[in-house]
XYZ file of C-alpha atoms in Angstrom:
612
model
C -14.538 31.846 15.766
C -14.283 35.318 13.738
C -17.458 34.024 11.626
C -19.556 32.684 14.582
C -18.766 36.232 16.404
C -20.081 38.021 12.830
C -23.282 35.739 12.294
C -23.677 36.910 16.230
C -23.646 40.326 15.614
C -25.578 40.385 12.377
C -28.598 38.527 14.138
C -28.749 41.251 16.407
C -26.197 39.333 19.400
C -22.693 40.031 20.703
C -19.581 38.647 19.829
C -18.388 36.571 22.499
C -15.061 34.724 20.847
C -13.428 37.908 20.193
C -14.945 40.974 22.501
C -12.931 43.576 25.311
C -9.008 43.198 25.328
C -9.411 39.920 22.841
C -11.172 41.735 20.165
C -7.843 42.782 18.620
C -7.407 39.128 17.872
C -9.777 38.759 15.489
C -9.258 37.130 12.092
C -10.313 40.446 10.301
C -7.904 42.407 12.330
C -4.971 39.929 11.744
C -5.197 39.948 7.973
C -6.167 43.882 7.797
C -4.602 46.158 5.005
C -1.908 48.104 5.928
C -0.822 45.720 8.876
C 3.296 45.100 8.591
C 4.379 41.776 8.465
C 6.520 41.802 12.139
C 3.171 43.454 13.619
C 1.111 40.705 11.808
C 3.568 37.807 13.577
C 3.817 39.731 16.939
C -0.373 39.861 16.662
C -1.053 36.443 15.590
C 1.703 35.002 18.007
C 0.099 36.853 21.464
C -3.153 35.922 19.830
C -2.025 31.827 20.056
C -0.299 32.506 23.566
C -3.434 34.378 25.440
C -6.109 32.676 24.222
C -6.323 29.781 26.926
C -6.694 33.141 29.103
C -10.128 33.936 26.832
C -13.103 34.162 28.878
C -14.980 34.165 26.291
C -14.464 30.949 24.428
C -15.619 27.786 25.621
C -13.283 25.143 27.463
C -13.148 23.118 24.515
C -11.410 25.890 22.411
C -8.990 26.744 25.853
C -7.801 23.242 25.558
C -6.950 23.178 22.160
C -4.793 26.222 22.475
C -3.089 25.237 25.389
C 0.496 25.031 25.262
C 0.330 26.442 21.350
C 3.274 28.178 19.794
C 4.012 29.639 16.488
C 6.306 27.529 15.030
C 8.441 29.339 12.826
C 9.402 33.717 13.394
C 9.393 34.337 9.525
C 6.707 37.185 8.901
C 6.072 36.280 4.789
C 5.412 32.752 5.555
C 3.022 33.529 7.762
C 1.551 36.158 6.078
C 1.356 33.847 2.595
C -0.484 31.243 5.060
C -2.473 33.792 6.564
C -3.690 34.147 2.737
C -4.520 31.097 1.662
C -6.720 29.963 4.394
C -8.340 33.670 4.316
C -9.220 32.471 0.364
C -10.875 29.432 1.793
C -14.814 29.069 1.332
C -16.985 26.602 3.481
C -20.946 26.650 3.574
C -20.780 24.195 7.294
C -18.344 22.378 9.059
C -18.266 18.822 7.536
C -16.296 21.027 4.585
C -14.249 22.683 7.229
C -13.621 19.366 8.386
C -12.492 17.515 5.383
C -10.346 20.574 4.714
C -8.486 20.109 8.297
C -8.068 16.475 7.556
C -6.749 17.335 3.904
C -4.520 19.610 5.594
C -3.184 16.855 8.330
C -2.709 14.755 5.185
C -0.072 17.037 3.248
C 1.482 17.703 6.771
C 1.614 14.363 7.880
C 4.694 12.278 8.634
C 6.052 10.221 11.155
C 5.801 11.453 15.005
C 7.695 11.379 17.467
C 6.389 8.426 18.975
C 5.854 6.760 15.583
C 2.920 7.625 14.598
C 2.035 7.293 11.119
C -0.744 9.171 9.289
C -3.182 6.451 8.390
C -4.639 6.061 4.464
C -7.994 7.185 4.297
C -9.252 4.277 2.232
C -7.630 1.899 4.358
C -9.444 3.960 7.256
C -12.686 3.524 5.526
C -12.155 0.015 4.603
C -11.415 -0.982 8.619
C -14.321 1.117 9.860
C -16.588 -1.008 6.780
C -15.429 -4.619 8.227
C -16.418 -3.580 11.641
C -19.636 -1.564 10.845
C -19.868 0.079 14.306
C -23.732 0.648 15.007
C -25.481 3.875 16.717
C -25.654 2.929 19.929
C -22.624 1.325 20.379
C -19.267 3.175 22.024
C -16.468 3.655 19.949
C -12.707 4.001 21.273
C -9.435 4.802 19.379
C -6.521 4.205 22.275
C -3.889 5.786 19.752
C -6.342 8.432 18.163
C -3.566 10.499 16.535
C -5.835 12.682 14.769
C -9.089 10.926 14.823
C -9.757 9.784 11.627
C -10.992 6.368 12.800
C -13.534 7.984 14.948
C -14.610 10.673 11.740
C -15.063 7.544 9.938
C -17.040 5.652 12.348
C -19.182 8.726 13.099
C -19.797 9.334 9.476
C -20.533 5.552 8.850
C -23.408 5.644 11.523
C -24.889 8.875 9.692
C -24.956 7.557 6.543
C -26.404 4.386 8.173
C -29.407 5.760 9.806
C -30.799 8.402 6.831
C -33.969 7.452 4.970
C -34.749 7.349 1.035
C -34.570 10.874 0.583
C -31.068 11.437 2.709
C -32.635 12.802 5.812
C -31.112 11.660 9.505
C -33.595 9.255 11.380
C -31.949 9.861 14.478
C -33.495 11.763 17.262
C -32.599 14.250 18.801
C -31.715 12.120 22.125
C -29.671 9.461 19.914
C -27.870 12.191 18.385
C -26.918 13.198 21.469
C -25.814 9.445 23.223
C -24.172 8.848 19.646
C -21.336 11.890 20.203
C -21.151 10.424 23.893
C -20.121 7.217 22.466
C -17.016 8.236 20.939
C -13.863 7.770 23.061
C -10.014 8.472 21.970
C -6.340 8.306 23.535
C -3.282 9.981 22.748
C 0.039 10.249 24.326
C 0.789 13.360 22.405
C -0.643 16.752 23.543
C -0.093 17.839 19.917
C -2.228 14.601 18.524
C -4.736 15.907 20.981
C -5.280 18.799 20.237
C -5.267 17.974 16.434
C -8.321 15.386 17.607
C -10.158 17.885 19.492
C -10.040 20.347 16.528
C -10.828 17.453 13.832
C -13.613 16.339 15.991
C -15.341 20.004 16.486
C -15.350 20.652 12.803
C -17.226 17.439 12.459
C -19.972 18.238 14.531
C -18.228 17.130 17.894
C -19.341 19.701 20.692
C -17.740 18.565 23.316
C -15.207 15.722 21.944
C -14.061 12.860 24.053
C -10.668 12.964 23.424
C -7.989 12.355 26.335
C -3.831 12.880 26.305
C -3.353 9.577 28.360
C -0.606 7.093 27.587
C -2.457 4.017 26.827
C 0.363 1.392 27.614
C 1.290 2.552 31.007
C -1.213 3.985 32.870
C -3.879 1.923 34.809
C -6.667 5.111 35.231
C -9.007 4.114 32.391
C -7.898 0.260 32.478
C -11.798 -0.665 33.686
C -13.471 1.271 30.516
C -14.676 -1.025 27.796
C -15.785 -0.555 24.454
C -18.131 -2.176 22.297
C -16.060 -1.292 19.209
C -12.134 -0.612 19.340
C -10.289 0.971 15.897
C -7.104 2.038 15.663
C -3.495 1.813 14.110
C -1.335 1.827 17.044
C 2.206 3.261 17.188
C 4.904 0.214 15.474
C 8.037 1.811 17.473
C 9.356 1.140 20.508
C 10.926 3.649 22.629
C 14.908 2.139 23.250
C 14.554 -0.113 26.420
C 11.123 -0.770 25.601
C 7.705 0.476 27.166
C 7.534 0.003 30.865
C 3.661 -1.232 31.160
C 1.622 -1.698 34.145
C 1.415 -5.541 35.008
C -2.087 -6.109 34.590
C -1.934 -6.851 30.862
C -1.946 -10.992 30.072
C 0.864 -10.466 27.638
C 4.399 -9.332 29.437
C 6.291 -7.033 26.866
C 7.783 -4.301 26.087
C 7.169 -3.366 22.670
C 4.505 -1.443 21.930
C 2.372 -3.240 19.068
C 2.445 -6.965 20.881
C 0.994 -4.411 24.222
C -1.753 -2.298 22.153
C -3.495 -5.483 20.537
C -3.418 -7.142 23.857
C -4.787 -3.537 25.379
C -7.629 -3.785 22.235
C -8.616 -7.271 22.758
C -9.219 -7.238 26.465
C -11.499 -3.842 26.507
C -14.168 -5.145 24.439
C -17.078 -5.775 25.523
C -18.490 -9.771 25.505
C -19.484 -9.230 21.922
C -17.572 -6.506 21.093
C -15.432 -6.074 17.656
C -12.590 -4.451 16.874
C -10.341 -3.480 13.771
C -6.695 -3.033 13.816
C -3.386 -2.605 11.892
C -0.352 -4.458 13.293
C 2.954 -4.871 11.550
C 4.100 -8.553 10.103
C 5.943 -9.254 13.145
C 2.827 -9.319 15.030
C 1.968 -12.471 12.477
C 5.006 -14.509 12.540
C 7.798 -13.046 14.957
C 9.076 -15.800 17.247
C 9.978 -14.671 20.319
C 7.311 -15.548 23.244
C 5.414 -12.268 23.671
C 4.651 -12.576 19.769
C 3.750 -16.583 20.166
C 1.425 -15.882 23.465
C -0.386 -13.147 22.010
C -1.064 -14.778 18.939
C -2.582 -17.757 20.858
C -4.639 -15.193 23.068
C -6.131 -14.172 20.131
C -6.621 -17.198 18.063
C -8.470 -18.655 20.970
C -10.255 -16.058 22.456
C -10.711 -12.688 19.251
C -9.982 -13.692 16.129
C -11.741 -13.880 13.266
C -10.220 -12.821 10.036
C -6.740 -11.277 8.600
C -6.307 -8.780 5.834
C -2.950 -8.922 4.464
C -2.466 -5.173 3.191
C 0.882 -4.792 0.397
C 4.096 -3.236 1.963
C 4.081 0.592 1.049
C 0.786 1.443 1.603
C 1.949 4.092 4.255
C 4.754 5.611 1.972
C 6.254 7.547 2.037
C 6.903 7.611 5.868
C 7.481 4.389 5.643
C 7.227 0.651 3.016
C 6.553 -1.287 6.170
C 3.947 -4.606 5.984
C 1.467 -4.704 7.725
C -1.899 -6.372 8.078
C -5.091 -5.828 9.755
C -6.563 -8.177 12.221
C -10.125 -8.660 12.780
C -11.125 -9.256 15.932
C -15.045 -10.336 17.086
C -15.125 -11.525 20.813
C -18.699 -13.918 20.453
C -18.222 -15.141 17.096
C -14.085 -16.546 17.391
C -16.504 -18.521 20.278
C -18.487 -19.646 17.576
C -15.709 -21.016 15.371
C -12.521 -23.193 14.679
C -11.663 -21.403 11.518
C -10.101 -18.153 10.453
C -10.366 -16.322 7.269
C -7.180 -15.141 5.553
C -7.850 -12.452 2.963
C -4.721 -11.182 0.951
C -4.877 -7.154 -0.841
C -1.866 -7.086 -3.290
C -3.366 -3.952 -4.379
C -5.391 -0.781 -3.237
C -6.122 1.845 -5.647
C -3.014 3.309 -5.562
C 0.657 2.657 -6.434
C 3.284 1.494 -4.076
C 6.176 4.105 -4.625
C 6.682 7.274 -2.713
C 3.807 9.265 -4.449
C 1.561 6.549 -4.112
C -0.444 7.943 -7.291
C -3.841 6.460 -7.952
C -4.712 3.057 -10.240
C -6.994 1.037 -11.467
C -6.345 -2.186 -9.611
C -7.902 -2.248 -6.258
C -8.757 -5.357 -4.454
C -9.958 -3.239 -1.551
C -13.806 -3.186 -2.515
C -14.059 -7.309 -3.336
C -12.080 -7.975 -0.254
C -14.900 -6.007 1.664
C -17.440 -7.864 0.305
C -16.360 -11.231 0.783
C -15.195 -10.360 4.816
C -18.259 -8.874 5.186
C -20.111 -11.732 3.787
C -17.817 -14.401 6.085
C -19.125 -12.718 9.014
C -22.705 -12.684 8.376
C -21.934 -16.422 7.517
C -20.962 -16.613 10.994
C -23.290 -14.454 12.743
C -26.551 -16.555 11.216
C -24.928 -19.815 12.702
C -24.291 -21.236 9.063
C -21.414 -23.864 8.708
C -18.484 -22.013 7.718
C -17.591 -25.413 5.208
C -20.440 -23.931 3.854
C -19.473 -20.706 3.023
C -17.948 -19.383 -0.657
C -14.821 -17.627 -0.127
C -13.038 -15.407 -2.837
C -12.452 -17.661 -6.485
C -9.092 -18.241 -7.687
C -8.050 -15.583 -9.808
C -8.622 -16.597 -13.718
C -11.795 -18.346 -12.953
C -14.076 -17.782 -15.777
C -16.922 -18.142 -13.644
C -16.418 -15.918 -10.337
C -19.333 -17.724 -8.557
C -18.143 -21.045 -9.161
C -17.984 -22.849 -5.679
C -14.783 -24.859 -4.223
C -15.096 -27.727 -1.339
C -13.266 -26.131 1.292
C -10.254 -28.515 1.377
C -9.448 -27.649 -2.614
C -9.782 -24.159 -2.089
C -6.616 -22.093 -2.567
C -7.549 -18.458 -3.556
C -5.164 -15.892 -4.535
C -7.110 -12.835 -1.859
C -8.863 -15.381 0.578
C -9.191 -18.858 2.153
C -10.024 -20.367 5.653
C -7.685 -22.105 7.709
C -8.689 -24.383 10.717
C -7.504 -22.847 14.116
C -5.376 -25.722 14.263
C -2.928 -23.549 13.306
C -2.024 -23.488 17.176
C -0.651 -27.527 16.592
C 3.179 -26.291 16.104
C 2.800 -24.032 19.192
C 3.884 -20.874 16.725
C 0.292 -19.646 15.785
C 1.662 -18.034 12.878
C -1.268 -15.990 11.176
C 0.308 -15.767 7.413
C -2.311 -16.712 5.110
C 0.607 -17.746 2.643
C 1.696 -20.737 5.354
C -1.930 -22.011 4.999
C -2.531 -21.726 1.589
C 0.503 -23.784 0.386
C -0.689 -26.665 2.920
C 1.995 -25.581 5.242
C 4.938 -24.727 3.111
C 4.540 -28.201 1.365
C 3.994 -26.814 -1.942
C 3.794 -28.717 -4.746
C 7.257 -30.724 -5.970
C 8.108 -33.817 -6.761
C 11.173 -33.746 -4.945
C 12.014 -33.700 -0.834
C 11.054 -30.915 0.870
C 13.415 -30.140 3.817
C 13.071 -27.038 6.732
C 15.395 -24.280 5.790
C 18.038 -24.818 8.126
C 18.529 -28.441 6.920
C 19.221 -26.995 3.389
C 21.576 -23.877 4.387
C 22.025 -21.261 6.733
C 21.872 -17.159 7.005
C 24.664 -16.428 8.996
C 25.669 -12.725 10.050
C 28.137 -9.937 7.891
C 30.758 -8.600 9.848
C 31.208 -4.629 10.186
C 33.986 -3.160 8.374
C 34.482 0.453 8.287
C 33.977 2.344 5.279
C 37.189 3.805 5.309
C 38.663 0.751 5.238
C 37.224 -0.481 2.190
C 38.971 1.240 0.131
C 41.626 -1.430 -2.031
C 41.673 -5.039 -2.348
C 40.603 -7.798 -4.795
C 37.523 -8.602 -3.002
C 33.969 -6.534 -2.823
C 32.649 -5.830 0.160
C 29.011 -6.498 -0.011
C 26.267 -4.967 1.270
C 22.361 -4.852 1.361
C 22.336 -2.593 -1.644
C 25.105 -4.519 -3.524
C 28.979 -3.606 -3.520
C 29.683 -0.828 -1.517
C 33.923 -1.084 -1.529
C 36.813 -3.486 -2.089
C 38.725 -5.226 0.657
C 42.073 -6.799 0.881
C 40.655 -9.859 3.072
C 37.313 -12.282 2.098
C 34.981 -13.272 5.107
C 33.677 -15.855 2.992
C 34.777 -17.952 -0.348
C 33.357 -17.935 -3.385
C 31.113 -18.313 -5.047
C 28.627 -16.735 -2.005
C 24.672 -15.737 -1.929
C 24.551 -12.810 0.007
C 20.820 -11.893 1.934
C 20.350 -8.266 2.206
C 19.462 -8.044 6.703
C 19.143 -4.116 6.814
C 17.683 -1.700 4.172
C 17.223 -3.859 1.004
C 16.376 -6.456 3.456
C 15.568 -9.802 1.643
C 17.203 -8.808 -1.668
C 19.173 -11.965 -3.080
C 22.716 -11.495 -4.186
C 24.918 -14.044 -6.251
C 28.548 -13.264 -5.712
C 30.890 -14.991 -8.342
C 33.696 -14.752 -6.264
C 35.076 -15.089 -2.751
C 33.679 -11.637 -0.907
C 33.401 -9.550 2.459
C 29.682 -8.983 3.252
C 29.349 -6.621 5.863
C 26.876 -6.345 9.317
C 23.691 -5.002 7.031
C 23.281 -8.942 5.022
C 23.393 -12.447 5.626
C 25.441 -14.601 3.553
C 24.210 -18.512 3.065
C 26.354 -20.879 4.683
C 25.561 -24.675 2.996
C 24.381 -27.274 5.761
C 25.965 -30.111 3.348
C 27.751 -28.751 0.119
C 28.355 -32.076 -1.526
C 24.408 -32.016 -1.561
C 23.328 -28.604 -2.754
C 24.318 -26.709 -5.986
C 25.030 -23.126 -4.989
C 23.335 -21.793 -8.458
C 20.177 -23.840 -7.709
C 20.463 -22.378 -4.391
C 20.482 -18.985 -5.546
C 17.846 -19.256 -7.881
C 15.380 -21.039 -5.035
C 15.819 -18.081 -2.806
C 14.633 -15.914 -5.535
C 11.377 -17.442 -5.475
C 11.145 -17.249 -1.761
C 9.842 -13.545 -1.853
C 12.137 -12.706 1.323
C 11.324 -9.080 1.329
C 7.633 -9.656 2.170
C 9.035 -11.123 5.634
C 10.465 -7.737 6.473
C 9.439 -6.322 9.906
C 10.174 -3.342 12.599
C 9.957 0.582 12.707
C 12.571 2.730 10.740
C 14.648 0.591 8.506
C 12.881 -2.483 7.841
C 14.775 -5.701 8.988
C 14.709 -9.386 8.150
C 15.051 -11.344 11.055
C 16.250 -15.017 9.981
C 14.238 -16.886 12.374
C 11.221 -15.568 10.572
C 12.935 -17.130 7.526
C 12.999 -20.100 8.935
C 9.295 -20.708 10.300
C 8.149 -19.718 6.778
C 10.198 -21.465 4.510
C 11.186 -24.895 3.418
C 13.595 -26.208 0.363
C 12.662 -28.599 -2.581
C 15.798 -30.279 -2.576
C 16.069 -32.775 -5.445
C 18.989 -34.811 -6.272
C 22.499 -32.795 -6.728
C 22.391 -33.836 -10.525
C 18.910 -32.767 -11.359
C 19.916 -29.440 -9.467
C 22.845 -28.731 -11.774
C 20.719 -29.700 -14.903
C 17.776 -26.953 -13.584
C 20.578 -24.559 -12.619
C 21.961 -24.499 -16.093
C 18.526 -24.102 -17.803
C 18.117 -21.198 -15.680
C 21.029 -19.605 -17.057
C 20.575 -20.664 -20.761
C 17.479 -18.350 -20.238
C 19.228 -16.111 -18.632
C 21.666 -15.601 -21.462
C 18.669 -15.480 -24.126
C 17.098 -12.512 -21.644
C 20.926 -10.948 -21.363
C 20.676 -11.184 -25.381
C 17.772 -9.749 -25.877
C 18.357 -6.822 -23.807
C 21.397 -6.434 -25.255
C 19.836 -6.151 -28.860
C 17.434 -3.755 -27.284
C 20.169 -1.587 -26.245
C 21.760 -1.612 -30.029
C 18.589 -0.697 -31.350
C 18.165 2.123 -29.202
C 21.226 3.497 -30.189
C 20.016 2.990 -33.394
C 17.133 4.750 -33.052
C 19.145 7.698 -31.715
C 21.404 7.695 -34.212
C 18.433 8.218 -36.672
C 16.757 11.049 -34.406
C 19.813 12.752 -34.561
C 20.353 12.488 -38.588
C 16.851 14.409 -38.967
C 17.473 17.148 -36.372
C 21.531 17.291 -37.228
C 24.044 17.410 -34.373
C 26.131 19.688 -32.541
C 28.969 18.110 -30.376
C 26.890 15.183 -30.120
C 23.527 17.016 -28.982
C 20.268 17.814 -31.140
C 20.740 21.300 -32.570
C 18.206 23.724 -30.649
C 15.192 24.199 -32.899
């Protein structure tokens, strides 16, 4: 506002942001030389709280400082912040902008509501799929900070320019365009952060609204042609308390925003958005009927996006649904598409790599869907090759293909009345994968069955470990169950598999495996099986990630071959295991070794390398 005032006055104008009692608020005033840090925070603080009161400012910059505070009452920190940004350079505002976002992204972290700050490349990749068009309108009902609706809005730009980069828009386009965007928030804070993000982008007069989505009926009769967003995954405790005009009855928050998303498009409008895994499989009814809403009715594709691509707030899976109102008419199939990675690594850090499955996915959606939209066959259509193909173009009959990111599954999915949309259950032929030996539903085969809590201070002494998600976490005088156990981790290290030698006490944060009929299943075997299962991609909910054994069930079933042939592949298994144990144990000799020789060249000193 400082610099608008100052290009004002140098053209010959009047400042307008900053003029009468205001004008000691300016940003040249508040960073001044010789200005005392408590003065500085007393200035800028009045400054935050009287500005709604400006006459002078527009009511687009009242709003965004309503309600503003200065968080913290230390006058160097806000005198080193006061510095940095004074440092910063821009030539317009799309650099202001992507400086604000950049900002939101080292600030971000899980809100209150639980919100998380959504990747930009995953942002980008959405906003692709969906390839909004100019005169189309454009709603986020969980905005957060906007950065669907930058990405959208940028999209469209870059859409409509001509060979040499200039804007074909007109004027009068221009202006319908920013009319088209729409966003939500329950959070005034989110708001405001929209309103800000929006401005810097261009936005004059932003449509962004603090409304609470899920239980208000005022905007219920607005539509949208195009709907983005990555709702909030958490639940309040007791659940939202909705309106009852939404098909779906529920109270958690994820199964009420897709059903919110999919009936406010338009008849052929499209929408992108990120759910978490128990939107695909979960089996309670609200899960099941909104899965069949949209399997009839929206669907089109799912992307199956690697758990931990929001850490570090979170290593939750998720996936993102694509939904297309006039073309899952067109139909019976969906397309499954499967990321295992996206430019980055998984860990807290999430540092940048060279795999990234994120552009070829893209492609290949974006080619299903013109597929559909020309009114081609989809048996006709050449999804993603197997991985290891030497020729990438080489095409598969539809019934033989099985690709490792892709593959199209009739919507007779719906026949077991779960609707389960995991790509996985499709791709193995329904869970009949390949053996030569019975396969049986889990349940037939064994059991998870709840821990029992024990306090920690009573697992101090005893013969027996008390087990836990994360492995032993105590001894116990008592066992819960005897030996030898597989223990399931249910909370925190949810899905990890755990062979117990002995008779143990696993506590309320794991399963342990109960055997439907011992005198047919080798425990070992057992153990080993489970391994394979991949159990921790099944992990679901907001916070600590659970694994709800029902989900287990519906996903799973058990090659069970013949109790002798299980003991003969059970003690392979751990002949290998002993040449692994072996090796690594030779590894760890020759590291000493090498150590040893390390410290004969630089000499020792109470067993450490002499300082050089």
């Amino acid at each position: 506002m400082d610099d608008m005032d100052a290009d004002a006055e140098e053209l010959g104008g009047k400042r307008s942001f900053f003029a009468g009692e205001f004008a000691r608020y300016g940003w040249a005033k508040l960073i001044r030389a010789g200005l005392g840090g408590h003065e500085t925070l007393g200035l800028y603080a009045d400054a935050i709280t009287r500005m709604p009161e400006n006459p002078g400012i527009p009511p687009l910059f009242r709003s965004i400082f309503n309600n503003a505070y200065l968080p913290y009452r230390d006058p160097e920190t806000l005198r080193a912040f006061l510095k940095v940004i004074d440092e910063f350079t821009y030539d317009h505002s799309e650099r202001l902008g992507d400086a604000f976002e950049y900002l939101l992204s080292v600030l971000g972290s899980q809100g209150d509501a639980g919100q998380f700050r959504t990747p930009r490349h995953i942002i980008d990749f959405i906003v692709a799929v969906i390839d909004p068009k100019k005169d189309e309108t454009i709603l986020d009902p969980a905005c957060g900070t906007a950065g669907f609706l930058i990405s959208a809005y940028k999209r469209i730009l870059k859409a409509n320019r001509d060979e040499d980069g200039n804007s074909t828009l007109t004027p009068d386009e221009r202006s319908k365009l920013a009319a088209n965007f729409k966003g939500y928030d329950i959070s005034p804070d989110m708001v405001r952060l929209s309103l800000v993000n929006m401005y810097l982008h261009g936005f004059a007069d932003p449509h962004i609204f603090e409304y609470d989505t899920l239980t208000s009926e005022d905007k219920w009769n607005e539509y949208a042609d195009v709907i983005l967003a990555n709702p909030p995954f958490m639940s309040p405790k007791g659940g939202i308390r909705p309106h009852n005009r939404f098909s779906i009855q529920s109270k958690r928050s994820e199964v009420l925003f897709v059903d919110y998303m999919a009936e406010h498009l338009t008849p052929t409008g499209r929408a992108g958005v990120i759910v978490p895994e128990g939107i695909i499989f979960q089996g309670q009814n609200a899960y099941k009927q909104l899965r069949k809403m949209l399997v009839d009715d929206y669907l089109v594709a799912v992307v199956s996006l690697p758990a931990g691509v929001f850490n570090p707030y979170s290593g939750v899976k998720t996936s993102i649904l694509i939904l297309d109102k006039s073309l899952a008419k067109q139909t019976d199939r969906i397309a499954f598409f499967k990321v295992e990675n996206d430019g980055y690594d998984l860990g807290a850090q999430r540092r940048p790599i060279e795999k990234n499955d994120l552009p070829r996915a893209l492609a290949k959606i974006t080619e299903y869907l013109h597929h559909l939209r020309t009114g081609k066959s989809v048996a006709e259509f050449q999804p993603l090759p197997k991985a290891g193909i030497a020729e990438p173009e080489a095409k598969y009959a539809e019934n033989d293909f099985q690709p490792t990111l892709g593959l199209i599954a009739e919507k007779k999915i719906a026949a077991n009345g779960e609707y389960n949309l995991s790509g996985e259950r499709y791709r193995e032929k329904g869970n009949d994968r390949n053996s030569n030996y019975e396969m049986m539903s889990f349940e037939k085969v064994c059991t998870l069955e709840y821990g029992v809590s024990l306090p920690k201070k009573k697992r101090v002494d005893g013969p027996y470990p008390v087990m836990g998600s994360n492995g032993i976490s105590g001894y116990h005088n008592e066992y819960l169950i005897e030996g030898p156990a597989i223990i399931v981790g249910r909370k925190g290290s949810a899905g990890e598999v755990t062979y117990v030698g002995g008779s143990c006490f696993p506590i309320d944060t794991t399963y342990y495996v109960k055997l439907v009929e011992p005198e047919r299943t080798d425990i070992f075997y057992l153990y080993h099986l489970l391994k394979t299962l991949d159990l921790p991609s099944l992990r679901g909910g907001a916070g600590i990630p659970g694994l709800n054994r029902n989900d287990v069930y519906s996903n799973h079933k058990l090659p069970l071959p013949p109790l002798e042939i299980q003991r003969e592949i059970a003690a392979e298994i751990e002949g290998y295991q002993k040449v692994i144990d072996g090796a690594r144990a030779v590894a760890e000799r020759m590291e000493d070794k090498i150590q040893a020789a390390i410290a004969r060249v630089w000499g020792e000193t109470d067993g450490a390398p002499k300082q050089v």
